[in-house]
Short mmCIF file of C-alpha atoms in Angstrom, two decimals:
data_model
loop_
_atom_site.label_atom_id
_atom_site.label_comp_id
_atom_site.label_asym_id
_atom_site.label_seq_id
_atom_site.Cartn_x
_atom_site.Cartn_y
_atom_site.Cartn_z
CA UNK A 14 12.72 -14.03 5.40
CA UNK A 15 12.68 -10.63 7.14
CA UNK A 16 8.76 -9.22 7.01
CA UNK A 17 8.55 -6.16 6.81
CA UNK A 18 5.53 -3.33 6.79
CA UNK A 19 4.80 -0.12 4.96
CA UNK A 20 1.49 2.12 4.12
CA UNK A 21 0.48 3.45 0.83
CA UNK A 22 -1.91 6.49 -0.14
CA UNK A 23 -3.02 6.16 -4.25
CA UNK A 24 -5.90 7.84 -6.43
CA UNK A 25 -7.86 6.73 -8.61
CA UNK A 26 -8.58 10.05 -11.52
CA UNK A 27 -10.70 9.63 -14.54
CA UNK A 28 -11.47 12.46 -17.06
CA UNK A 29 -13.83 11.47 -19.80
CA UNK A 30 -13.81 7.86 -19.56
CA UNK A 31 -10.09 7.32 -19.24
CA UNK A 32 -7.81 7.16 -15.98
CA UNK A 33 -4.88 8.59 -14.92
CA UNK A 34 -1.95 5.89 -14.62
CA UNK A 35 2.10 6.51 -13.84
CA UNK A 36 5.02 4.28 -14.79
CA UNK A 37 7.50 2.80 -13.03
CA UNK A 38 10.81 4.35 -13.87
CA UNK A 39 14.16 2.71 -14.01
CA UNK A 40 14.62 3.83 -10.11
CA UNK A 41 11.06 1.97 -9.34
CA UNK A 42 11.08 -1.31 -7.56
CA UNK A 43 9.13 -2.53 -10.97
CA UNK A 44 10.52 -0.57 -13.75
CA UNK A 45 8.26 0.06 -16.85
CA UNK A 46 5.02 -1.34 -14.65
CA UNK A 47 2.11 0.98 -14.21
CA UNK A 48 0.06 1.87 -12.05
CA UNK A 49 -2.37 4.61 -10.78
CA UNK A 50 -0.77 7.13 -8.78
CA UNK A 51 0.67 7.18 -5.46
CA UNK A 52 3.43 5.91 -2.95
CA UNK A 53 4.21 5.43 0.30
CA UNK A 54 2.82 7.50 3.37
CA UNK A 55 5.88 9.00 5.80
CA UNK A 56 6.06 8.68 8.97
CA UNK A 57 3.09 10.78 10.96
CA UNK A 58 1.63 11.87 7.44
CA UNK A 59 -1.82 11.75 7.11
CA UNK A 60 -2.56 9.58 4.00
CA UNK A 61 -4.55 12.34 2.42
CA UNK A 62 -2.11 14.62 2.64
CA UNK A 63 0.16 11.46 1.13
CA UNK A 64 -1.92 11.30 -1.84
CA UNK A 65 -2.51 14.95 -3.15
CA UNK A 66 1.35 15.15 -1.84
CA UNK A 67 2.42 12.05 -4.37
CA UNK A 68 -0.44 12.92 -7.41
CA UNK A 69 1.56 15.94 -7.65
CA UNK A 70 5.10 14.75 -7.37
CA UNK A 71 4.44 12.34 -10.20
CA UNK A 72 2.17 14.23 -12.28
CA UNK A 73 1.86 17.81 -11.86
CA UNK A 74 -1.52 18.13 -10.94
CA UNK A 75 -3.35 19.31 -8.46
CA UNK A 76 -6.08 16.81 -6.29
CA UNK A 77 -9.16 16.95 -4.09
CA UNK A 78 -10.06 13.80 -2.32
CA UNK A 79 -13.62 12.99 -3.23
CA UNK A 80 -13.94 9.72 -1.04
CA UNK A 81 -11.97 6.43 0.21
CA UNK A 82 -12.50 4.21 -2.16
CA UNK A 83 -10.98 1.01 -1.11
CA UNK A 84 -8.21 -0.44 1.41
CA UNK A 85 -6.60 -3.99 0.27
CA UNK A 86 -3.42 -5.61 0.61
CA UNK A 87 -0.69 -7.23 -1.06
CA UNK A 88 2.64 -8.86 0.07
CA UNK A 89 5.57 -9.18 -2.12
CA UNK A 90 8.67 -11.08 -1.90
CA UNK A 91 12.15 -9.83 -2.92
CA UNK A 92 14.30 -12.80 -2.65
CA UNK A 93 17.84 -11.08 -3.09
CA UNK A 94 17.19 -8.56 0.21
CA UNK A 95 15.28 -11.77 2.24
CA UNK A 96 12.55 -9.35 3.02
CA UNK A 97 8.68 -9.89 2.35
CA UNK A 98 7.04 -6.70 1.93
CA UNK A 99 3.12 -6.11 2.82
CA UNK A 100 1.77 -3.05 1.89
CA UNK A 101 -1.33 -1.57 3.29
CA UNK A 102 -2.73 0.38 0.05
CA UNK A 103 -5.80 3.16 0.95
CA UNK A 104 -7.07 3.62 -2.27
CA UNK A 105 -8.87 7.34 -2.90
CA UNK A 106 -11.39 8.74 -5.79
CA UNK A 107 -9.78 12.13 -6.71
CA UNK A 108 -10.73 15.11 -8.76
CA UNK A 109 -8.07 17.07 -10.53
CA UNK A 110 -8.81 21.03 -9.53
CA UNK A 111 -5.14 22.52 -11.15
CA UNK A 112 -2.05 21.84 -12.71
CA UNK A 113 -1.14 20.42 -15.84
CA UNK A 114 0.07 17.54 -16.47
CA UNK A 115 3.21 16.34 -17.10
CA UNK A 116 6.21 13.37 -16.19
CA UNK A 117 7.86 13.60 -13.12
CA UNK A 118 11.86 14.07 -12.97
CA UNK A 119 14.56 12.11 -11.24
CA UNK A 120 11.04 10.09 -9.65
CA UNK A 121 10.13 5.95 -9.31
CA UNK A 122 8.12 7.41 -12.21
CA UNK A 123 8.83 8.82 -16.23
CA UNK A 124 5.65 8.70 -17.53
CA UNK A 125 2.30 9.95 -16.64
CA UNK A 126 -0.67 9.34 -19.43
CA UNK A 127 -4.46 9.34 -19.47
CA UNK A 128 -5.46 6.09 -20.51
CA UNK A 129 -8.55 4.10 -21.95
CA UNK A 130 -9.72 0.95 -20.52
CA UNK A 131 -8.19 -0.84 -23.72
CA UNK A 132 -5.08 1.05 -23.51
CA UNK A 133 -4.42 0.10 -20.11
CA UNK A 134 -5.03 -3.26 -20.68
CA UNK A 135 -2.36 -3.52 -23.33
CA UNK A 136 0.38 -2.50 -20.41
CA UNK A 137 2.05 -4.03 -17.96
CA UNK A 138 0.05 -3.33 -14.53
CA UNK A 139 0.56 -3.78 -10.55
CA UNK A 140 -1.72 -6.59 -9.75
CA UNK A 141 -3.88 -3.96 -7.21
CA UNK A 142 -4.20 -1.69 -10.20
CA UNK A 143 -5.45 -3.81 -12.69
CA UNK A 144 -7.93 -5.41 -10.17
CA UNK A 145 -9.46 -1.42 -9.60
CA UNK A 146 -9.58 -0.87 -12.86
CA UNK A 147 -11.57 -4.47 -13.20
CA UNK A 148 -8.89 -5.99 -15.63
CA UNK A 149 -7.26 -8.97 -15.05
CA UNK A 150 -4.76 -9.43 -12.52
CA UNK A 151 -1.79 -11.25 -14.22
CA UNK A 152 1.63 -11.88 -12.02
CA UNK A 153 4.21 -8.97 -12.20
CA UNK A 154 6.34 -9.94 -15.44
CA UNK A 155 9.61 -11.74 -14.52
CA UNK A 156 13.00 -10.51 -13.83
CA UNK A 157 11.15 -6.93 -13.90
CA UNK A 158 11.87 -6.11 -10.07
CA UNK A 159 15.01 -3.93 -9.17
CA UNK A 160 17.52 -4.93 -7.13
CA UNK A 161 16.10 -3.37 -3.64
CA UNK A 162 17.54 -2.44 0.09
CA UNK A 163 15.67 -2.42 2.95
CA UNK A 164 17.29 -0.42 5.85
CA UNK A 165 15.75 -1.36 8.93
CA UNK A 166 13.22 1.34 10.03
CA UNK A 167 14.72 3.53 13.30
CA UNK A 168 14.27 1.54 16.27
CA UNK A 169 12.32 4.40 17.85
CA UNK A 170 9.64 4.57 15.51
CA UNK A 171 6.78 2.28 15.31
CA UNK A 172 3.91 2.42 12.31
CA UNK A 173 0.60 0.01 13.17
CA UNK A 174 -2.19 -0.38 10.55
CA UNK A 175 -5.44 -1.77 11.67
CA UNK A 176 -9.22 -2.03 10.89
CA UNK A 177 -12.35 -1.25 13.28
CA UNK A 178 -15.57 -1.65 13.23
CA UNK A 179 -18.92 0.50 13.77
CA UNK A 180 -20.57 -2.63 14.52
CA UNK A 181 -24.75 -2.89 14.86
CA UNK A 182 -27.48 -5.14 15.36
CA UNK A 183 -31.19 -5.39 14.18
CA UNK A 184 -32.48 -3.17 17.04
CA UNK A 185 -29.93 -0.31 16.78
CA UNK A 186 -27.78 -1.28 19.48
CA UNK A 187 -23.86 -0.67 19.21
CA UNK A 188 -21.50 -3.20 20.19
CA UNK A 189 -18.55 -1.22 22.12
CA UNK A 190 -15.45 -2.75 24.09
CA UNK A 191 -13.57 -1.39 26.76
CA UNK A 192 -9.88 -1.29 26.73
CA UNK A 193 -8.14 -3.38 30.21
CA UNK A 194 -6.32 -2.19 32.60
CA UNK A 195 -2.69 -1.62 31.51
CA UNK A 196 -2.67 -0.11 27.94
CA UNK A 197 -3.34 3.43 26.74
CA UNK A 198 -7.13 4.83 27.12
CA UNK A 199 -7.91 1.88 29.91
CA UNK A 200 -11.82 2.12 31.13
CA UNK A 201 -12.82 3.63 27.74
CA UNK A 202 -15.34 2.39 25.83
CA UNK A 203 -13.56 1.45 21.84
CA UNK A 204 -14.69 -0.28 18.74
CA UNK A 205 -13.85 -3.43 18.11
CA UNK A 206 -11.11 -4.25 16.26
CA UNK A 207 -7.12 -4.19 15.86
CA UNK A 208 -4.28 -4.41 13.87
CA UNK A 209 -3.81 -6.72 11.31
CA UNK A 210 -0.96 -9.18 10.74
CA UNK A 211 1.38 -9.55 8.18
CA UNK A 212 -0.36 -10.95 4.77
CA UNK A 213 -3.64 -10.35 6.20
CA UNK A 214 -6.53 -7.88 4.72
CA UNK A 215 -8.05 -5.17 6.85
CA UNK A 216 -11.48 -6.92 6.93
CA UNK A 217 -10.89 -10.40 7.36
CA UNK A 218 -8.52 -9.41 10.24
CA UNK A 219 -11.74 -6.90 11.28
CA UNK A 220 -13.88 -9.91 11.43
CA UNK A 221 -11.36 -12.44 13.45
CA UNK A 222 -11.17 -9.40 16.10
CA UNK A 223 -14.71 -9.03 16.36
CA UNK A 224 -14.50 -13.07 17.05
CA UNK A 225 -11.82 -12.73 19.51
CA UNK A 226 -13.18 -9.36 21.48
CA UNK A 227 -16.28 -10.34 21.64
CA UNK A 228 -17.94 -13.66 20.48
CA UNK A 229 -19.72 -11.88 17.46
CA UNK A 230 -20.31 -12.78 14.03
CA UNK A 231 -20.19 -9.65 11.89
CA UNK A 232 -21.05 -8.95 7.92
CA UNK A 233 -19.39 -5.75 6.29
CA UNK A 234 -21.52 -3.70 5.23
CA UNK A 235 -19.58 -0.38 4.05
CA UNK A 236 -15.83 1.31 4.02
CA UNK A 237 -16.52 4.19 6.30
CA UNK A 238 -13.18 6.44 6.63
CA UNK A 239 -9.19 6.69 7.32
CA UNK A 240 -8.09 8.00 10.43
CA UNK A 241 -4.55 8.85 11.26
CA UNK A 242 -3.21 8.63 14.51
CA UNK A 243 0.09 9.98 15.75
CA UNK A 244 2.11 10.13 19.33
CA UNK A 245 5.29 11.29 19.26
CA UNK A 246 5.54 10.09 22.97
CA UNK A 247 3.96 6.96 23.34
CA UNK A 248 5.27 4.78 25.85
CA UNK A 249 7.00 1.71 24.12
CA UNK A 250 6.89 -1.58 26.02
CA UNK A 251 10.24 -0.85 27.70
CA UNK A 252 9.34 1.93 29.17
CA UNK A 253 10.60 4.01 26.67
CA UNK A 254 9.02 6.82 24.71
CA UNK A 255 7.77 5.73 21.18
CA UNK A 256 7.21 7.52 17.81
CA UNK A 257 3.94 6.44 17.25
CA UNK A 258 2.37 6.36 14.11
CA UNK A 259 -1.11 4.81 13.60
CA UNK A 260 -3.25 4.23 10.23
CA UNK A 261 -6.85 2.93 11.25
CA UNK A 262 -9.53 2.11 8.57
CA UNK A 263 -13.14 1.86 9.98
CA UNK A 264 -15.74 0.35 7.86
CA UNK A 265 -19.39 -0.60 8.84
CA UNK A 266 -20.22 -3.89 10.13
CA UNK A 267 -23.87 -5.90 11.20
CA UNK A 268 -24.43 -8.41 13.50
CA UNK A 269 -27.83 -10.11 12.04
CA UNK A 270 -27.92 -12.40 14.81
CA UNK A 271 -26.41 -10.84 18.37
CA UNK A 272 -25.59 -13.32 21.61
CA UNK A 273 -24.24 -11.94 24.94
CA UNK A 274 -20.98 -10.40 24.04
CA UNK A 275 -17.95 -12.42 25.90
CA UNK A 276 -14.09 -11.81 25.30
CA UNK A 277 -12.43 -15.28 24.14
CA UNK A 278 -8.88 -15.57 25.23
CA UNK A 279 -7.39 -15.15 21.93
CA UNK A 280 -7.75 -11.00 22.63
CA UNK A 281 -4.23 -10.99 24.47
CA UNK A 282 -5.66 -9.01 27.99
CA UNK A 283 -6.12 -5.65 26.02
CA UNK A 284 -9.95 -6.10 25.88
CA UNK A 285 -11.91 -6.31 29.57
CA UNK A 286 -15.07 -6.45 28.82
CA UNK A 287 -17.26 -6.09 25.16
CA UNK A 288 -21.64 -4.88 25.50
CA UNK A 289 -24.12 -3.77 23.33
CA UNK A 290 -25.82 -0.24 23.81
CA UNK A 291 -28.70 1.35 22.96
CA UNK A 292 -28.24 4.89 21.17
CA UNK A 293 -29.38 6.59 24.53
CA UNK A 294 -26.79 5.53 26.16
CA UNK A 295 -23.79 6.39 24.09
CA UNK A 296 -23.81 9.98 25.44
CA UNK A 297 -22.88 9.04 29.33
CA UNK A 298 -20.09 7.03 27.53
CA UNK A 299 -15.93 7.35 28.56
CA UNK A 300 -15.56 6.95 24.68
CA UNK A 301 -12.21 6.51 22.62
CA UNK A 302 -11.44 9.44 20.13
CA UNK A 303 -12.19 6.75 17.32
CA UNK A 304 -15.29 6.02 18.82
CA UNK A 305 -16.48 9.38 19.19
CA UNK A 306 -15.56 10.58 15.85
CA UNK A 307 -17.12 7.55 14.37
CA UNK A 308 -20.27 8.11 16.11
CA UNK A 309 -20.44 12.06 15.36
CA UNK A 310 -19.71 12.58 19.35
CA UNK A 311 -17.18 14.81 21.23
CA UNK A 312 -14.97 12.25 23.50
CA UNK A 313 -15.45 12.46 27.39
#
């Protein structure tokens, strides 16, 4: 079976104790299936812009990001096109500031309702959905899923999600690594982390690369931000320019019981070296952008 990746950018609106929720029209992969808004994130698209761009598409109104909410994962298999799909859902907290609403047209959605708690519990919902909203998350009903293609995506583009890590200790130290010889920003100082494999969440997969990159334990603590990443030029591993397109989640993450940071040889050679730091001296620092910007400091 062919796996195969994809992003998603969704909101989560409430208005007087009900939420907004779209249906899955007969063009949807799950016709008749709710769910709150959203879709998929295109290639080099922020997934902010993705979800104001998709809130409106499918319901007329006009959105404000208020926070990230969540970031999970789901993988689902459609047996007639041999392809298991993960999808990499960012989750946002939206307020409506325009617009009125109203179905899209010709969309993977035909309705778009306000609903109470009870009400939405009474309709079919996408597992990821119904576990937001804290109902309970019952397999999508059979022989709803549409017939689907998958075209392969351009052999020129390449889309990596992963998960990193503001990682602390007790004292205040930060645990940094540097990234070896070889790949892009080599002898900068990064956080810890990577991308995460097919059918994997962002922070168990957080976790095993704090493990691999440096020998630490880690406990998440808190779902920081989204950053969006895109080269147009990136060198591909034949030499070849790439259409890079990179969706990194960074969350917060303590170490309640530090040891000497070593890198185990399950990091694949593009971690040289992983050390903790004291705040003072972050600022003499060759950091990564991500670093910098997760710290509140300009990159050097």
């Amino acid at each position: 079976m062919q796996q195969r990746r994809r992003v998603g950018a969704y909101g989560v609106c409430r208005d007087d104790g009900r939420v907004l929720l779209v249906r899955g029209s007969a063009s949807a992969q799950f016709p008749g299936v709710w769910q709150v808004p959203g879709g998929g994130v295109e290639h080099a698209e922020h997934p902010v812009h993705a979800v104001a761009r998709e809130v409106a598409e499918e319901t007329g109104l006009t959105v404000e990001v208020a926070g990230l909410r969540a970031v999970v994962a789901d993988v689902i298999h459609f047996p007639e096109a041999d392809v298991a799909m993960h999808t990499d859902r960012l989750v946002f907290d939206l307020t409506v500031v325009d617009g009125a609403l109203r179905d899209e047209r010709d969309g993977t959605t035909d309705l778009a309702r306000w609903l109470t708690p009870d009400e939405a519990a009474e309709v079919p919902l996408m597992p990821f959905t119904a576990e937001l909203l804290g109902l309970p998350v019952t397999p999508l009903p059979a022989g709803r899923a549409r017939r689907a293609s998958f075209p392969p995506p351009p052999a020129d583009r390449r889309l990596r999600f992963g998960a990193y890590g503001l990682v602390t200790d007790p004292a205040g130290r930060v645990l940094l690594t540097m990234i070896a010889d070889g790949y892009p920003g080599a002898g900068r100082w990064h956080l810890p982390g990577g991308g995460t494999d097919h059918g994997e969440q962002p922070v168990p997969a957080l976790l095993r690369e704090l493990v691999e990159e440096s020998g630490q334990l880690g406990r998440v603590t808190e779902l920081v931000a989204v950053d969006n990443l895109h080269n147009p030029a990136a060198l591909g591993p034949e030499g070849r320019p790439l259409d890079w397109h990179g969706v990194r989640v960074v969350y917060r993450v303590v170490v309640e019981a530090p040891t000497e940071p070593r890198v185990t040889e399950l990091a694949g050679g593009s971690t040289a070296r992983a050390a903790w730091f004291d705040p003072a001296e972050l600022a003499g620092l060759p950091l990564t952008e991500i670093a910098a910007w997760s710290m509140g400091r300009p990159s050097r």
